XYZ file of C-alpha atoms in Angstrom:
291
model
C -7.376 11.837 13.161
C -7.530 10.254 9.555
C -10.928 8.022 9.968
C -12.365 11.710 10.547
C -11.036 12.903 8.003
C -13.328 10.245 6.249
C -15.594 10.374 7.891
C -16.792 13.996 7.062
C -19.598 16.002 8.342
C -16.704 16.946 11.217
C -17.517 20.609 11.401
C -15.198 20.486 15.104
C -12.388 18.668 17.162
C -12.237 19.763 20.333
C -9.262 18.689 22.188
C -8.949 18.130 26.216
C -5.657 18.108 26.939
C -3.168 17.317 29.837
C 0.552 16.922 29.874
C 2.442 17.752 27.675
C -0.071 19.709 25.788
C 1.638 22.454 23.677
C 2.943 19.512 21.171
C -0.518 17.953 21.437
C -1.807 21.362 19.824
C 1.370 22.075 17.987
C 1.181 18.760 16.390
C -2.644 19.073 15.735
C -2.756 22.178 14.271
C 0.143 21.548 11.686
C -1.317 17.858 10.699
C -5.151 18.518 9.994
C -7.635 20.781 8.768
C -10.243 20.711 10.948
C -11.377 24.148 12.922
C -10.028 22.552 16.457
C -10.045 24.253 20.013
C -8.130 23.388 22.858
C -8.707 22.654 26.152
C -6.882 21.722 29.176
C -7.709 19.963 32.306
C -6.041 21.216 34.535
C -7.895 18.469 37.858
C -7.188 14.770 36.893
C -10.966 14.331 38.600
C -11.699 11.434 35.209
C -13.005 11.611 32.157
C -17.067 13.357 33.007
C -15.054 15.691 34.000
C -13.197 16.073 30.684
C -16.278 15.749 28.434
C -17.370 17.956 31.190
C -15.193 21.102 29.734
C -16.383 20.663 26.153
C -19.578 21.777 26.762
C -19.762 25.311 26.062
C -18.730 24.006 22.420
C -21.355 21.105 22.233
C -24.555 21.544 20.406
C -24.984 19.030 18.189
C -24.365 15.065 18.365
C -20.659 14.349 19.426
C -18.101 11.262 18.395
C -15.690 10.640 21.198
C -12.546 9.139 21.356
C -10.009 8.086 23.628
C -6.469 8.728 23.268
C -4.928 5.962 24.153
C -6.751 2.912 21.638
C -6.323 2.396 18.399
C -9.007 0.268 16.248
C -10.577 -0.591 13.135
C -14.274 0.182 12.697
C -16.513 1.438 10.308
C -17.923 4.668 11.727
C -19.954 5.917 8.490
C -23.151 3.929 11.131
C -22.974 7.161 12.911
C -24.801 8.827 9.780
C -27.928 6.836 9.847
C -28.250 5.384 13.480
C -31.483 5.999 15.230
C -29.807 5.068 18.548
C -29.207 7.722 21.199
C -25.850 6.750 20.809
C -23.219 4.376 19.862
C -20.692 2.466 21.927
C -18.210 0.171 20.195
C -16.862 -3.004 22.835
C -14.418 -5.649 21.522
C -14.448 -9.348 22.948
C -11.525 -10.185 25.514
C -10.140 -12.777 27.115
C -8.261 -10.797 30.050
C -12.113 -8.717 31.154
C -10.549 -8.213 34.830
C -8.524 -5.082 32.658
C -11.578 -3.377 31.497
C -14.954 -1.791 31.850
C -17.420 -4.241 29.946
C -20.596 -3.640 28.677
C -23.483 -5.868 29.154
C -26.073 -5.779 26.670
C -29.895 -7.006 26.377
C -31.430 -9.359 23.563
C -31.464 -6.198 20.749
C -28.009 -5.358 21.548
C -28.686 -2.226 23.117
C -26.022 -1.123 26.542
C -28.362 -1.667 30.096
C -24.600 -1.673 32.224
C -21.361 -1.233 31.732
C -19.848 -3.383 34.578
C -15.928 -2.013 36.049
C -13.005 -4.808 35.787
C -16.016 -7.690 37.065
C -14.156 -10.452 39.480
C -16.491 -12.474 37.377
C -17.886 -13.063 33.285
C -20.285 -11.108 33.330
C -19.591 -9.665 29.793
C -16.559 -10.615 27.533
C -16.964 -7.628 25.489
C -14.109 -4.495 26.105
C -15.171 -1.182 26.316
C -12.772 0.853 24.430
C -13.091 4.905 25.029
C -14.891 5.370 21.779
C -18.907 6.399 21.783
C -21.294 8.366 19.552
C -23.684 10.688 21.682
C -26.672 11.843 19.589
C -28.945 12.709 22.118
C -26.456 14.942 23.508
C -28.415 17.267 25.520
C -28.873 14.175 27.716
C -25.266 12.873 27.621
C -24.090 16.149 29.357
C -27.204 16.031 31.651
C -26.034 12.449 32.871
C -22.254 13.984 33.056
C -23.919 16.958 35.066
C -25.418 14.261 37.286
C -22.090 12.651 37.477
C -20.591 15.085 38.899
C -22.470 15.856 41.899
C -22.129 12.654 43.212
C -19.923 10.463 44.927
C -16.577 9.711 43.203
C -16.143 6.571 41.688
C -12.584 4.869 42.554
C -11.700 8.968 43.267
C -12.705 9.797 39.915
C -15.971 10.735 37.601
C -16.416 8.215 35.209
C -18.417 8.850 31.605
C -19.943 5.748 31.788
C -21.834 6.292 35.018
C -23.491 9.302 32.988
C -23.705 6.453 30.202
C -25.688 4.612 32.398
C -27.755 8.146 33.817
C -29.014 8.679 29.696
C -30.147 4.335 29.589
C -32.373 4.810 32.824
C -34.562 7.711 31.597
C -35.002 5.994 28.268
C -32.162 6.532 25.555
C -30.963 3.733 23.424
C -27.532 2.753 23.686
C -26.357 0.344 20.704
C -23.720 -1.534 20.783
C -21.336 -2.634 18.167
C -17.984 -4.387 18.178
C -15.035 -3.109 16.802
C -12.768 -5.470 13.925
C -10.457 -4.488 15.663
C -8.896 -2.568 18.605
C -5.057 -1.932 20.025
C -4.310 -0.793 23.569
C -2.076 1.100 24.766
C -2.424 1.278 28.415
C 0.595 -1.330 28.802
C 4.200 -2.000 28.019
C 3.293 -5.599 25.985
C 0.304 -4.101 24.448
C 2.262 -1.021 24.077
C 4.384 -3.223 21.414
C 2.042 -5.249 19.885
C -0.309 -2.019 19.110
C 3.567 -0.331 17.330
C 4.085 -3.209 15.104
C 0.286 -2.993 13.893
C 0.459 0.728 13.034
C 3.956 -0.025 11.190
C 2.883 -3.364 9.023
C -0.588 -1.461 8.033
C 1.599 1.377 6.002
C 2.837 3.634 9.220
C 5.879 2.552 8.121
C 8.637 5.137 7.153
C 12.250 3.810 6.135
C 15.011 6.928 7.107
C 15.595 8.987 3.967
C 19.076 7.406 3.234
C 21.006 4.524 5.102
C 24.636 5.281 5.731
C 26.977 2.351 4.579
C 27.012 -0.439 7.970
C 23.901 0.424 8.731
C 20.654 -2.198 8.261
C 17.470 -1.323 8.893
C 15.037 -4.666 8.601
C 11.175 -3.296 7.895
C 8.682 -2.391 9.043
C 10.462 -0.077 11.024
C 9.491 3.537 11.746
C 11.845 6.600 11.537
C 11.258 10.409 12.010
C 13.491 13.206 10.284
C 17.195 13.689 11.780
C 17.844 10.431 13.725
C 21.581 9.604 12.474
C 21.718 6.713 12.399
C 25.896 4.596 12.894
C 27.203 1.054 12.632
C 23.324 -0.459 13.229
C 20.926 -2.519 13.116
C 17.293 -1.167 13.471
C 14.313 -3.878 13.366
C 11.801 -5.022 12.580
C 9.639 -3.213 14.865
C 11.028 -0.258 15.452
C 10.347 2.832 16.169
C 12.588 6.491 16.849
C 11.255 9.608 17.901
C 13.094 13.146 16.126
C 16.890 14.030 17.300
C 17.781 10.520 18.685
C 20.729 8.922 18.170
C 21.146 4.672 18.110
C 25.352 3.970 17.361
C 27.257 0.379 16.681
C 23.977 -0.699 18.579
C 21.128 -3.988 17.776
C 17.137 -2.800 18.269
C 13.845 -4.688 17.461
C 10.864 -4.438 18.984
C 11.707 -1.578 20.967
C 9.797 2.261 20.539
C 12.598 4.909 21.179
C 11.790 8.614 21.997
C 13.441 11.912 20.832
C 16.910 13.266 21.139
C 18.100 9.589 23.260
C 21.038 8.761 22.405
C 21.775 4.778 22.043
C 25.303 4.091 21.851
C 27.017 -0.222 22.374
C 23.096 -1.162 23.054
C 21.538 -4.253 21.680
C 18.484 -4.198 23.137
C 14.767 -6.204 22.447
C 11.383 -5.654 23.248
C 11.940 -1.951 25.051
C 10.557 1.341 25.525
C 12.755 3.963 25.647
C 12.048 7.486 26.721
C 12.840 11.227 25.427
C 16.374 12.734 26.034
C 17.348 8.981 27.160
C 20.994 7.921 27.208
C 21.864 3.443 26.891
C 25.568 2.863 27.050
C 26.311 -0.542 27.332
C 22.664 -2.128 27.771
C 21.522 -6.058 26.531
C 18.185 -6.981 27.015
C 14.811 -5.932 27.593
C 14.917 -1.939 29.166
C 12.112 0.100 29.522
C 13.529 3.396 30.656
C 11.990 6.716 31.679
C 12.227 10.242 30.312
C 15.524 12.315 30.838
C 17.232 8.799 32.344
C 21.847 7.571 31.825
C 22.186 4.258 32.492
C 25.901 3.353 31.438
C 27.053 -0.546 31.815
C 30.790 -1.406 31.400
């Protein structure tokens, strides 16, 4: 969102929401000045289905950003590109996890292969697109929605393939950095990267007996007592950390961490951990007591 604010020329932002939609809307309205539209995707039928919901609000080129990706990219290229679209990619070694983009000699996309077993390409599709030819995009989306589902979903990438098959040119640009939040290891690495790049936020006051090892992100309303937090720790509002040590860990909102020592852990909202030591992944509204 900060990148869009710097980019200029963005008239409206359309949010396709689902889980926690009320919290998303509350967060956006409190922080960002754009004209905002919120549409709930009640049927989780894939990315093409999600983008189709935005059709009544689109009458000009669109930038499509998936919310589970964080990237370093110069978006200003959209102001000068004459291609029908742009897809941003990142070369990866574990290409089997992603859809990868195949290009021609001119650097334009020819096809996307989902989770290939052979290295036809290592340029991962990161979920960031600019579509100048928006009419052809939605024609492609409409076509995809009339076809049998692809592995149980309607993929936006199939709409891009439709565009290419109908003469469109989609330019492929590699991003400088891409930080995946799709699994635990990469989520913790992404958290570390964000903190190191300026998103850190120390507690307004550090109580006696509390040690903070930067970088950390501590929201308002967090209670710290006899604790050591950091490095690379994020703690959500209303949580308590007491007589515990946390590093390389993300803690959600309104959770209580007591007499614990956590590393490389992910703790959800409204969780109680008491006497826990090691690496844990704990979902919302859970309780673990040891000893």
